[in-house]
Amino acid sequence: NAGVTQTPKFQVLKTGQSMTLQCAQDMNHEYMSWYRQDPGMGLRLIHYSVGAGITDQGEVPNGYNVSRSTTEDFPLRLLSAAPSQTSVYFCASSYVSGEAFFGQGTRLTVV
Amino acid sequence: DAKTTQPPSMDCAEGRAANLPCNHSTISGNEYVYWYRQIHSQGPQYIIHGLKNNETNEMASLIITEDRKSSTLILPHATLRDTAVYYCIVRGNTGTASKLTFGTGTRLQVTL
Protein backbone atom coordinates (compact mmCIF):
# COMPACT_ATOMS: atom_id res chain seq x y z
CA ASN A 1 0.00 0.00 0.00
CA ALA A 2 1.96 2.99 -1.32
CA GLY A 3 -0.67 5.70 -0.61
CA VAL A 4 -0.38 8.70 -2.94
CA THR A 5 2.54 8.61 -5.37
CA GLN A 6 3.70 11.63 -7.34
CA THR A 7 6.20 11.63 -10.18
CA PRO A 8 8.56 13.20 -10.90
CA LYS A 9 9.89 14.58 -7.61
CA PHE A 10 11.83 17.36 -9.34
CA GLN A 11 11.48 18.96 -12.77
CA VAL A 12 13.01 21.91 -14.60
CA LEU A 13 11.16 23.23 -17.64
CA LYS A 14 11.83 25.97 -20.13
CA THR A 15 9.19 28.61 -20.67
CA GLY A 16 6.64 27.38 -23.19
CA GLN A 17 7.28 23.68 -22.67
CA SER A 18 4.48 21.36 -21.69
CA MET A 19 4.54 18.47 -19.26
CA THR A 20 2.36 16.19 -17.18
CA LEU A 21 2.70 15.68 -13.45
CA GLN A 22 1.59 12.21 -12.47
CA CYS A 23 -0.44 11.25 -9.40
CA ALA A 24 -1.59 7.78 -8.47
CA GLN A 25 -3.33 6.42 -5.38
CA ASP A 26 -3.97 2.82 -4.36
CA MET A 27 -6.57 3.41 -1.64
CA ASN A 28 -9.64 3.37 -3.94
CA HIS A 29 -10.44 6.96 -2.96
CA GLU A 30 -13.20 8.73 -4.83
CA TYR A 31 -11.77 12.22 -4.42
CA MET A 32 -8.49 13.51 -5.79
CA SER A 33 -7.07 17.03 -5.88
CA TRP A 34 -4.10 19.08 -7.02
CA TYR A 35 -2.63 21.93 -4.97
CA ARG A 36 0.27 24.27 -5.48
CA GLN A 37 2.36 25.82 -2.74
CA ASP A 38 4.43 28.92 -3.27
CA PRO A 39 7.18 29.91 -0.80
CA GLY A 40 5.86 30.97 2.62
CA MET A 41 2.26 30.31 1.68
CA GLY A 42 -0.36 27.68 2.30
CA LEU A 43 -1.57 25.27 -0.36
CA ARG A 44 -3.97 26.53 -3.02
CA LEU A 45 -6.39 24.28 -4.89
CA ILE A 46 -5.85 23.98 -8.66
CA HIS A 47 -8.31 21.27 -9.79
CA TYR A 48 -10.19 18.48 -8.13
CA SER A 49 -12.18 15.38 -9.02
CA VAL A 50 -15.00 13.65 -7.18
CA GLY A 51 -14.81 10.50 -9.29
CA ALA A 52 -13.70 9.04 -12.59
CA GLY A 53 -14.84 11.26 -15.45
CA ILE A 54 -15.70 14.21 -13.17
CA THR A 55 -13.38 17.18 -12.65
CA ASP A 56 -13.80 20.79 -11.60
CA GLN A 57 -11.76 23.93 -11.12
CA GLY A 58 -10.34 25.13 -7.87
CA GLU A 59 -8.96 28.50 -6.83
CA VAL A 60 -6.08 28.77 -9.35
CA PRO A 61 -6.91 26.66 -12.45
CA ASN A 62 -5.48 28.84 -15.23
CA GLY A 63 -2.70 27.21 -17.22
CA TYR A 64 -3.51 23.69 -16.02
CA ASN A 65 -5.64 20.85 -17.36
CA VAL A 66 -6.75 17.64 -15.69
CA SER A 67 -8.65 14.50 -16.58
CA ARG A 68 -9.70 11.47 -14.53
CA SER A 69 -10.12 8.38 -16.65
CA THR A 70 -9.56 5.94 -13.77
CA THR A 71 -10.13 6.00 -10.03
CA GLU A 72 -6.41 5.58 -9.40
CA ASP A 73 -4.85 8.29 -11.56
CA PHE A 74 -5.23 12.07 -11.74
CA PRO A 75 -2.58 13.68 -13.97
CA LEU A 76 -2.01 17.44 -14.07
CA ARG A 77 -0.99 18.94 -17.40
CA LEU A 78 0.85 22.20 -17.85
CA LEU A 79 0.01 23.38 -21.34
CA SER A 80 2.68 26.06 -21.83
CA ALA A 81 4.87 26.49 -18.77
CA ALA A 82 5.48 29.99 -17.40
CA PRO A 83 7.88 31.17 -14.66
CA SER A 84 4.81 31.98 -12.51
CA GLN A 85 4.13 28.25 -12.36
CA THR A 86 7.35 27.62 -10.48
CA SER A 87 6.04 26.00 -7.31
CA VAL A 88 5.70 22.80 -5.34
CA TYR A 89 2.74 20.71 -6.46
CA PHE A 90 0.89 18.34 -4.17
CA CYS A 91 -1.66 15.72 -5.07
CA ALA A 92 -4.18 14.47 -2.49
CA SER A 93 -6.85 11.80 -2.29
CA SER A 94 -9.63 10.98 0.13
CA TYR A 95 -12.93 9.21 0.59
CA VAL A 96 -16.10 11.29 0.40
CA SER A 97 -15.70 12.08 4.08
CA GLY A 98 -12.68 11.96 6.34
CA GLU A 99 -9.08 13.00 6.03
CA ALA A 100 -7.05 13.65 2.90
CA PHE A 101 -3.80 11.87 2.13
CA PHE A 102 -1.09 13.84 0.37
CA GLY A 103 1.78 12.86 -1.87
CA GLN A 104 5.33 14.05 -1.23
CA GLY A 105 5.19 16.74 -3.87
CA THR A 106 6.73 17.67 -7.21
CA ARG A 107 9.12 20.60 -7.17
CA LEU A 108 8.82 22.40 -10.49
CA THR A 109 11.06 25.19 -11.73
CA VAL A 110 10.27 27.05 -14.94
CA VAL A 111 13.15 29.05 -16.40
CA ASP B 1 -15.96 26.70 4.27
CA ALA B 2 -15.35 28.95 7.28
CA LYS B 3 -12.13 30.93 7.48
CA THR B 4 -9.66 30.32 10.25
CA THR B 5 -7.15 32.53 12.07
CA GLN B 6 -3.94 31.17 13.58
CA PRO B 7 -0.86 32.84 15.09
CA PRO B 8 1.99 32.84 12.58
CA SER B 9 4.53 31.24 14.89
CA MET B 10 5.00 29.64 18.31
CA ASP B 11 7.88 28.16 20.28
CA CYS B 12 7.78 25.20 22.63
CA ALA B 13 10.42 23.48 24.75
CA GLU B 14 10.94 19.81 24.08
CA GLY B 15 8.95 17.65 26.47
CA ARG B 16 6.43 20.35 27.22
CA ALA B 17 2.90 20.54 25.89
CA ALA B 18 2.38 22.59 22.74
CA ASN B 19 -0.99 24.35 22.60
CA LEU B 20 -1.85 25.70 19.17
CA PRO B 21 -4.94 27.94 18.98
CA CYS B 22 -7.32 28.47 16.07
CA ASN B 23 -10.21 30.89 15.71
CA HIS B 24 -13.11 29.96 13.43
CA SER B 25 -15.88 32.30 14.51
CA THR B 26 -17.96 31.80 11.32
CA ILE B 27 -18.09 28.01 11.54
CA SER B 28 -21.41 26.42 10.56
CA GLY B 29 -23.22 23.76 12.53
CA ASN B 30 -22.26 20.93 10.17
CA GLU B 31 -18.61 21.91 9.70
CA TYR B 32 -15.74 20.01 11.25
CA VAL B 33 -12.39 21.29 12.48
CA TYR B 34 -9.44 19.48 10.90
CA TRP B 35 -5.76 19.81 11.75
CA TYR B 36 -2.89 18.97 9.43
CA ARG B 37 0.82 19.58 9.70
CA GLN B 38 3.57 19.99 7.15
CA ILE B 39 7.09 19.04 8.09
CA HIS B 40 9.81 20.75 6.09
CA SER B 41 7.88 21.10 2.80
CA GLN B 42 6.75 17.48 2.76
CA GLY B 43 3.14 16.70 1.92
CA PRO B 44 0.67 17.74 4.66
CA GLN B 45 -0.13 15.06 7.21
CA TYR B 46 -3.50 14.61 8.86
CA ILE B 47 -3.47 14.91 12.66
CA ILE B 48 -7.01 14.95 14.05
CA HIS B 49 -10.50 16.31 13.50
CA GLY B 50 -13.66 16.96 15.51
CA LEU B 51 -17.16 18.39 15.38
CA LYS B 52 -18.00 19.59 18.87
CA ASN B 53 -16.66 17.07 21.35
CA ASN B 54 -13.06 16.96 22.42
CA GLU B 55 -11.06 14.34 20.56
CA THR B 56 -7.84 12.48 21.31
CA ASN B 57 -5.70 10.12 19.28
CA GLU B 58 -2.15 8.84 19.41
CA MET B 59 -0.78 12.09 17.99
CA ALA B 60 -2.71 14.87 19.70
CA SER B 61 -5.80 16.16 21.46
CA LEU B 62 -8.32 18.61 20.06
CA ILE B 63 -10.28 20.88 22.37
CA ILE B 64 -13.24 22.71 20.81
CA THR B 65 -15.00 25.45 22.78
CA GLU B 66 -18.66 25.03 23.57
CA ASP B 67 -19.68 27.74 21.10
CA ARG B 68 -17.37 26.09 18.51
CA LYS B 69 -15.83 29.42 17.58
CA SER B 70 -12.32 28.36 18.50
CA SER B 71 -10.25 25.28 19.13
CA THR B 72 -6.84 24.24 20.46
CA LEU B 73 -4.60 21.49 19.21
CA ILE B 74 -2.51 20.00 22.00
CA LEU B 75 0.68 18.03 21.46
CA PRO B 76 1.13 16.66 24.99
CA HIS B 77 4.89 16.08 24.94
CA ALA B 78 6.43 17.95 22.03
CA THR B 79 9.61 16.60 20.46
CA LEU B 80 12.00 18.10 17.93
CA ARG B 81 10.24 16.03 15.25
CA ASP B 82 7.05 18.02 15.90
CA THR B 83 8.67 21.15 14.45
CA ALA B 84 6.37 21.91 11.51
CA VAL B 85 3.71 24.23 10.13
CA TYR B 86 0.30 23.38 11.57
CA TYR B 87 -2.86 24.13 9.63
CA CYS B 88 -6.34 24.44 11.09
CA ILE B 89 -9.03 23.85 8.45
CA VAL B 90 -12.80 24.01 8.76
CA ARG B 91 -14.92 22.04 6.30
CA GLY B 92 -18.06 20.02 5.91
CA ASN B 93 -17.53 16.30 6.31
CA THR B 94 -19.03 15.21 3.01
CA GLY B 95 -18.56 16.58 -0.46
CA THR B 96 -15.73 18.91 0.43
CA ALA B 97 -12.93 16.52 1.28
CA SER B 98 -11.33 17.34 -2.08
CA LYS B 99 -11.45 21.12 -1.58
CA LEU B 100 -9.41 22.07 1.44
CA THR B 101 -8.72 25.74 2.11
CA PHE B 102 -5.30 26.24 3.66
CA GLY B 103 -4.28 29.44 5.37
CA THR B 104 -0.67 30.18 6.26
CA GLY B 105 -0.82 28.11 9.46
CA THR B 106 1.28 28.29 12.63
CA ARG B 107 4.97 27.53 12.43
CA LEU B 108 5.81 25.59 15.59
CA GLN B 109 9.45 25.51 16.59
CA VAL B 110 10.33 22.93 19.24
CA THR B 111 13.64 23.62 20.96
CA LEU B 112 15.91 21.80 23.40
mmCIF file of C-alpha atoms in Angstrom:
data_model
loop_
_atom_site.group_PDB
_atom_site.id
_atom_site.type_symbol
_atom_site.label_atom_id
_atom_site.label_comp_id
_atom_site.label_asym_id
_atom_site.label_seq_id
_atom_site.Cartn_x
_atom_site.Cartn_y
_atom_site.Cartn_z
ATOM 1 C CA ASN A 1 0.000 0.000 0.000
ATOM 2 C CA ALA A 2 1.956 2.987 -1.315
ATOM 3 C CA GLY A 3 -0.668 5.704 -0.612
ATOM 4 C CA VAL A 4 -0.383 8.700 -2.945
ATOM 5 C CA THR A 5 2.541 8.608 -5.366
ATOM 6 C CA GLN A 6 3.696 11.631 -7.343
ATOM 7 C CA THR A 7 6.199 11.633 -10.182
ATOM 8 C CA PRO A 8 8.560 13.196 -10.901
ATOM 9 C CA LYS A 9 9.890 14.585 -7.611
ATOM 10 C CA PHE A 10 11.832 17.365 -9.344
ATOM 11 C CA GLN A 11 11.482 18.960 -12.771
ATOM 12 C CA VAL A 12 13.013 21.909 -14.602
ATOM 13 C CA LEU A 13 11.160 23.230 -17.637
ATOM 14 C CA LYS A 14 11.834 25.966 -20.127
ATOM 15 C CA THR A 15 9.189 28.612 -20.668
ATOM 16 C CA GLY A 16 6.640 27.383 -23.189
ATOM 17 C CA GLN A 17 7.279 23.683 -22.672
ATOM 18 C CA SER A 18 4.475 21.365 -21.687
ATOM 19 C CA MET A 19 4.538 18.470 -19.260
ATOM 20 C CA THR A 20 2.361 16.192 -17.178
ATOM 21 C CA LEU A 21 2.699 15.676 -13.449
ATOM 22 C CA GLN A 22 1.589 12.211 -12.472
ATOM 23 C CA CYS A 23 -0.437 11.254 -9.402
ATOM 24 C CA ALA A 24 -1.593 7.779 -8.469
ATOM 25 C CA GLN A 25 -3.333 6.419 -5.382
ATOM 26 C CA ASP A 26 -3.973 2.816 -4.357
ATOM 27 C CA MET A 27 -6.572 3.406 -1.644
ATOM 28 C CA ASN A 28 -9.643 3.365 -3.937
ATOM 29 C CA HIS A 29 -10.445 6.956 -2.958
ATOM 30 C CA GLU A 30 -13.199 8.726 -4.834
ATOM 31 C CA TYR A 31 -11.771 12.217 -4.417
ATOM 32 C CA MET A 32 -8.487 13.510 -5.790
ATOM 33 C CA SER A 33 -7.066 17.032 -5.883
ATOM 34 C CA TRP A 34 -4.101 19.077 -7.020
ATOM 35 C CA TYR A 35 -2.633 21.925 -4.975
ATOM 36 C CA ARG A 36 0.267 24.272 -5.477
ATOM 37 C CA GLN A 37 2.360 25.823 -2.737
ATOM 38 C CA ASP A 38 4.430 28.917 -3.269
ATOM 39 C CA PRO A 39 7.180 29.913 -0.798
ATOM 40 C CA GLY A 40 5.861 30.966 2.616
ATOM 41 C CA MET A 41 2.262 30.306 1.679
ATOM 42 C CA GLY A 42 -0.362 27.676 2.297
ATOM 43 C CA LEU A 43 -1.573 25.269 -0.357
ATOM 44 C CA ARG A 44 -3.973 26.530 -3.022
ATOM 45 C CA LEU A 45 -6.394 24.284 -4.893
ATOM 46 C CA ILE A 46 -5.855 23.982 -8.657
ATOM 47 C CA HIS A 47 -8.307 21.270 -9.789
ATOM 48 C CA TYR A 48 -10.193 18.478 -8.126
ATOM 49 C CA SER A 49 -12.181 15.380 -9.019
ATOM 50 C CA VAL A 50 -15.000 13.649 -7.178
ATOM 51 C CA GLY A 51 -14.811 10.504 -9.286
ATOM 52 C CA ALA A 52 -13.695 9.042 -12.594
ATOM 53 C CA GLY A 53 -14.839 11.260 -15.451
ATOM 54 C CA ILE A 54 -15.700 14.209 -13.175
ATOM 55 C CA THR A 55 -13.385 17.182 -12.646
ATOM 56 C CA ASP A 56 -13.801 20.791 -11.602
ATOM 57 C CA GLN A 57 -11.759 23.934 -11.122
ATOM 58 C CA GLY A 58 -10.343 25.134 -7.870
ATOM 59 C CA GLU A 59 -8.961 28.502 -6.830
ATOM 60 C CA VAL A 60 -6.084 28.768 -9.347
ATOM 61 C CA PRO A 61 -6.905 26.656 -12.453
ATOM 62 C CA ASN A 62 -5.480 28.840 -15.232
ATOM 63 C CA GLY A 63 -2.700 27.210 -17.220
ATOM 64 C CA TYR A 64 -3.510 23.688 -16.024
ATOM 65 C CA ASN A 65 -5.645 20.848 -17.360
ATOM 66 C CA VAL A 66 -6.751 17.643 -15.691
ATOM 67 C CA SER A 67 -8.653 14.503 -16.575
ATOM 68 C CA ARG A 68 -9.698 11.474 -14.531
ATOM 69 C CA SER A 69 -10.117 8.380 -16.654
ATOM 70 C CA THR A 70 -9.560 5.937 -13.775
ATOM 71 C CA THR A 71 -10.128 6.002 -10.029
ATOM 72 C CA GLU A 72 -6.406 5.576 -9.395
ATOM 73 C CA ASP A 73 -4.854 8.292 -11.562
ATOM 74 C CA PHE A 74 -5.229 12.065 -11.735
ATOM 75 C CA PRO A 75 -2.579 13.685 -13.967
ATOM 76 C CA LEU A 76 -2.013 17.442 -14.067
ATOM 77 C CA ARG A 77 -0.987 18.938 -17.398
ATOM 78 C CA LEU A 78 0.847 22.202 -17.852
ATOM 79 C CA LEU A 79 0.006 23.379 -21.343
ATOM 80 C CA SER A 80 2.682 26.060 -21.828
ATOM 81 C CA ALA A 81 4.873 26.493 -18.774
ATOM 82 C CA ALA A 82 5.480 29.992 -17.401
ATOM 83 C CA PRO A 83 7.883 31.171 -14.663
ATOM 84 C CA SER A 84 4.807 31.977 -12.514
ATOM 85 C CA GLN A 85 4.125 28.252 -12.363
ATOM 86 C CA THR A 86 7.349 27.617 -10.479
ATOM 87 C CA SER A 87 6.036 26.005 -7.313
ATOM 88 C CA VAL A 88 5.696 22.799 -5.338
ATOM 89 C CA TYR A 89 2.737 20.710 -6.458
ATOM 90 C CA PHE A 90 0.888 18.337 -4.166
ATOM 91 C CA CYS A 91 -1.663 15.719 -5.068
ATOM 92 C CA ALA A 92 -4.177 14.475 -2.489
ATOM 93 C CA SER A 93 -6.845 11.804 -2.291
ATOM 94 C CA SER A 94 -9.630 10.976 0.128
ATOM 95 C CA TYR A 95 -12.928 9.213 0.593
ATOM 96 C CA VAL A 96 -16.102 11.291 0.400
ATOM 97 C CA SER A 97 -15.699 12.082 4.084
ATOM 98 C CA GLY A 98 -12.677 11.964 6.341
ATOM 99 C CA GLU A 99 -9.085 13.004 6.030
ATOM 100 C CA ALA A 100 -7.054 13.652 2.902
ATOM 101 C CA PHE A 101 -3.800 11.868 2.134
ATOM 102 C CA PHE A 102 -1.085 13.839 0.371
ATOM 103 C CA GLY A 103 1.782 12.861 -1.867
ATOM 104 C CA GLN A 104 5.329 14.052 -1.232
ATOM 105 C CA GLY A 105 5.186 16.740 -3.868
ATOM 106 C CA THR A 106 6.735 17.671 -7.211
ATOM 107 C CA ARG A 107 9.124 20.600 -7.165
ATOM 108 C CA LEU A 108 8.818 22.403 -10.488
ATOM 109 C CA THR A 109 11.065 25.194 -11.725
ATOM 110 C CA VAL A 110 10.265 27.046 -14.939
ATOM 111 C CA VAL A 111 13.154 29.047 -16.400
ATOM 112 C CA ASP B 1 -15.959 26.704 4.265
ATOM 113 C CA ALA B 2 -15.350 28.954 7.277
ATOM 114 C CA LYS B 3 -12.128 30.935 7.481
ATOM 115 C CA THR B 4 -9.659 30.320 10.250
ATOM 116 C CA THR B 5 -7.155 32.526 12.073
ATOM 117 C CA GLN B 6 -3.942 31.169 13.577
ATOM 118 C CA PRO B 7 -0.855 32.836 15.088
ATOM 119 C CA PRO B 8 1.994 32.840 12.576
ATOM 120 C CA SER B 9 4.534 31.243 14.890
ATOM 121 C CA MET B 10 5.002 29.639 18.308
ATOM 122 C CA ASP B 11 7.881 28.158 20.277
ATOM 123 C CA CYS B 12 7.782 25.200 22.627
ATOM 124 C CA ALA B 13 10.416 23.480 24.749
ATOM 125 C CA GLU B 14 10.936 19.810 24.075
ATOM 126 C CA GLY B 15 8.951 17.652 26.469
ATOM 127 C CA ARG B 16 6.429 20.353 27.220
ATOM 128 C CA ALA B 17 2.898 20.542 25.892
ATOM 129 C CA ALA B 18 2.379 22.591 22.736
ATOM 130 C CA ASN B 19 -0.986 24.349 22.601
ATOM 131 C CA LEU B 20 -1.853 25.696 19.171
ATOM 132 C CA PRO B 21 -4.942 27.938 18.982
ATOM 133 C CA CYS B 22 -7.317 28.472 16.071
ATOM 134 C CA ASN B 23 -10.209 30.887 15.713
ATOM 135 C CA HIS B 24 -13.111 29.959 13.431
ATOM 136 C CA SER B 25 -15.884 32.298 14.507
ATOM 137 C CA THR B 26 -17.963 31.802 11.325
ATOM 138 C CA ILE B 27 -18.092 28.007 11.535
ATOM 139 C CA SER B 28 -21.412 26.421 10.556
ATOM 140 C CA GLY B 29 -23.215 23.763 12.532
ATOM 141 C CA ASN B 30 -22.258 20.931 10.173
ATOM 142 C CA GLU B 31 -18.614 21.914 9.702
ATOM 143 C CA TYR B 32 -15.743 20.011 11.254
ATOM 144 C CA VAL B 33 -12.390 21.292 12.484
ATOM 145 C CA TYR B 34 -9.443 19.476 10.897
ATOM 146 C CA TRP B 35 -5.763 19.813 11.747
ATOM 147 C CA TYR B 36 -2.890 18.968 9.426
ATOM 148 C CA ARG B 37 0.824 19.578 9.701
ATOM 149 C CA GLN B 38 3.573 19.988 7.148
ATOM 150 C CA ILE B 39 7.089 19.039 8.087
ATOM 151 C CA HIS B 40 9.813 20.745 6.088
ATOM 152 C CA SER B 41 7.883 21.100 2.800
ATOM 153 C CA GLN B 42 6.755 17.481 2.755
ATOM 154 C CA GLY B 43 3.142 16.700 1.924
ATOM 155 C CA PRO B 44 0.675 17.739 4.657
ATOM 156 C CA GLN B 45 -0.129 15.055 7.211
ATOM 157 C CA TYR B 46 -3.505 14.606 8.861
ATOM 158 C CA ILE B 47 -3.474 14.914 12.664
ATOM 159 C CA ILE B 48 -7.008 14.954 14.051
ATOM 160 C CA HIS B 49 -10.495 16.305 13.504
ATOM 161 C CA GLY B 50 -13.662 16.956 15.513
ATOM 162 C CA LEU B 51 -17.162 18.391 15.383
ATOM 163 C CA LYS B 52 -18.003 19.586 18.871
ATOM 164 C CA ASN B 53 -16.664 17.067 21.351
ATOM 165 C CA ASN B 54 -13.062 16.955 22.416
ATOM 166 C CA GLU B 55 -11.058 14.338 20.562
ATOM 167 C CA THR B 56 -7.838 12.480 21.309
ATOM 168 C CA ASN B 57 -5.700 10.121 19.281
ATOM 169 C CA GLU B 58 -2.147 8.842 19.409
ATOM 170 C CA MET B 59 -0.776 12.093 17.990
ATOM 171 C CA ALA B 60 -2.711 14.874 19.699
ATOM 172 C CA SER B 61 -5.799 16.156 21.463
ATOM 173 C CA LEU B 62 -8.316 18.605 20.060
ATOM 174 C CA ILE B 63 -10.279 20.876 22.368
ATOM 175 C CA ILE B 64 -13.242 22.708 20.815
ATOM 176 C CA THR B 65 -14.996 25.451 22.776
ATOM 177 C CA GLU B 66 -18.664 25.031 23.569
ATOM 178 C CA ASP B 67 -19.684 27.741 21.099
ATOM 179 C CA ARG B 68 -17.372 26.086 18.509
ATOM 180 C CA LYS B 69 -15.833 29.422 17.577
ATOM 181 C CA SER B 70 -12.324 28.361 18.500
ATOM 182 C CA SER B 71 -10.250 25.282 19.126
ATOM 183 C CA THR B 72 -6.844 24.236 20.459
ATOM 184 C CA LEU B 73 -4.600 21.486 19.206
ATOM 185 C CA ILE B 74 -2.513 19.999 21.997
ATOM 186 C CA LEU B 75 0.682 18.028 21.462
ATOM 187 C CA PRO B 76 1.133 16.664 24.995
ATOM 188 C CA HIS B 77 4.889 16.084 24.944
ATOM 189 C CA ALA B 78 6.433 17.952 22.031
ATOM 190 C CA THR B 79 9.606 16.597 20.457
ATOM 191 C CA LEU B 80 11.998 18.098 17.928
ATOM 192 C CA ARG B 81 10.239 16.031 15.253
ATOM 193 C CA ASP B 82 7.049 18.021 15.895
ATOM 194 C CA THR B 83 8.675 21.145 14.447
ATOM 195 C CA ALA B 84 6.369 21.908 11.513
ATOM 196 C CA VAL B 85 3.707 24.235 10.128
ATOM 197 C CA TYR B 86 0.300 23.378 11.573
ATOM 198 C CA TYR B 87 -2.862 24.125 9.628
ATOM 199 C CA CYS B 88 -6.342 24.439 11.093
ATOM 200 C CA ILE B 89 -9.029 23.852 8.446
ATOM 201 C CA VAL B 90 -12.795 24.009 8.756
ATOM 202 C CA ARG B 91 -14.925 22.045 6.298
ATOM 203 C CA GLY B 92 -18.064 20.020 5.911
ATOM 204 C CA ASN B 93 -17.532 16.300 6.306
ATOM 205 C CA THR B 94 -19.027 15.209 3.005
ATOM 206 C CA GLY B 95 -18.563 16.578 -0.465
ATOM 207 C CA THR B 96 -15.726 18.914 0.428
ATOM 208 C CA ALA B 97 -12.933 16.517 1.279
ATOM 209 C CA SER B 98 -11.331 17.337 -2.080
ATOM 210 C CA LYS B 99 -11.454 21.117 -1.583
ATOM 211 C CA LEU B 100 -9.409 22.066 1.441
ATOM 212 C CA THR B 101 -8.718 25.742 2.109
ATOM 213 C CA PHE B 102 -5.300 26.243 3.661
ATOM 214 C CA GLY B 103 -4.278 29.442 5.375
ATOM 215 C CA THR B 104 -0.668 30.179 6.262
ATOM 216 C CA GLY B 105 -0.822 28.110 9.456
ATOM 217 C CA THR B 106 1.277 28.289 12.627
ATOM 218 C CA ARG B 107 4.966 27.533 12.429
ATOM 219 C CA LEU B 108 5.807 25.589 15.588
ATOM 220 C CA GLN B 109 9.454 25.510 16.592
ATOM 221 C CA VAL B 110 10.334 22.931 19.239
ATOM 222 C CA THR B 111 13.638 23.622 20.960
ATOM 223 C CA LEU B 112 15.905 21.802 23.399
#
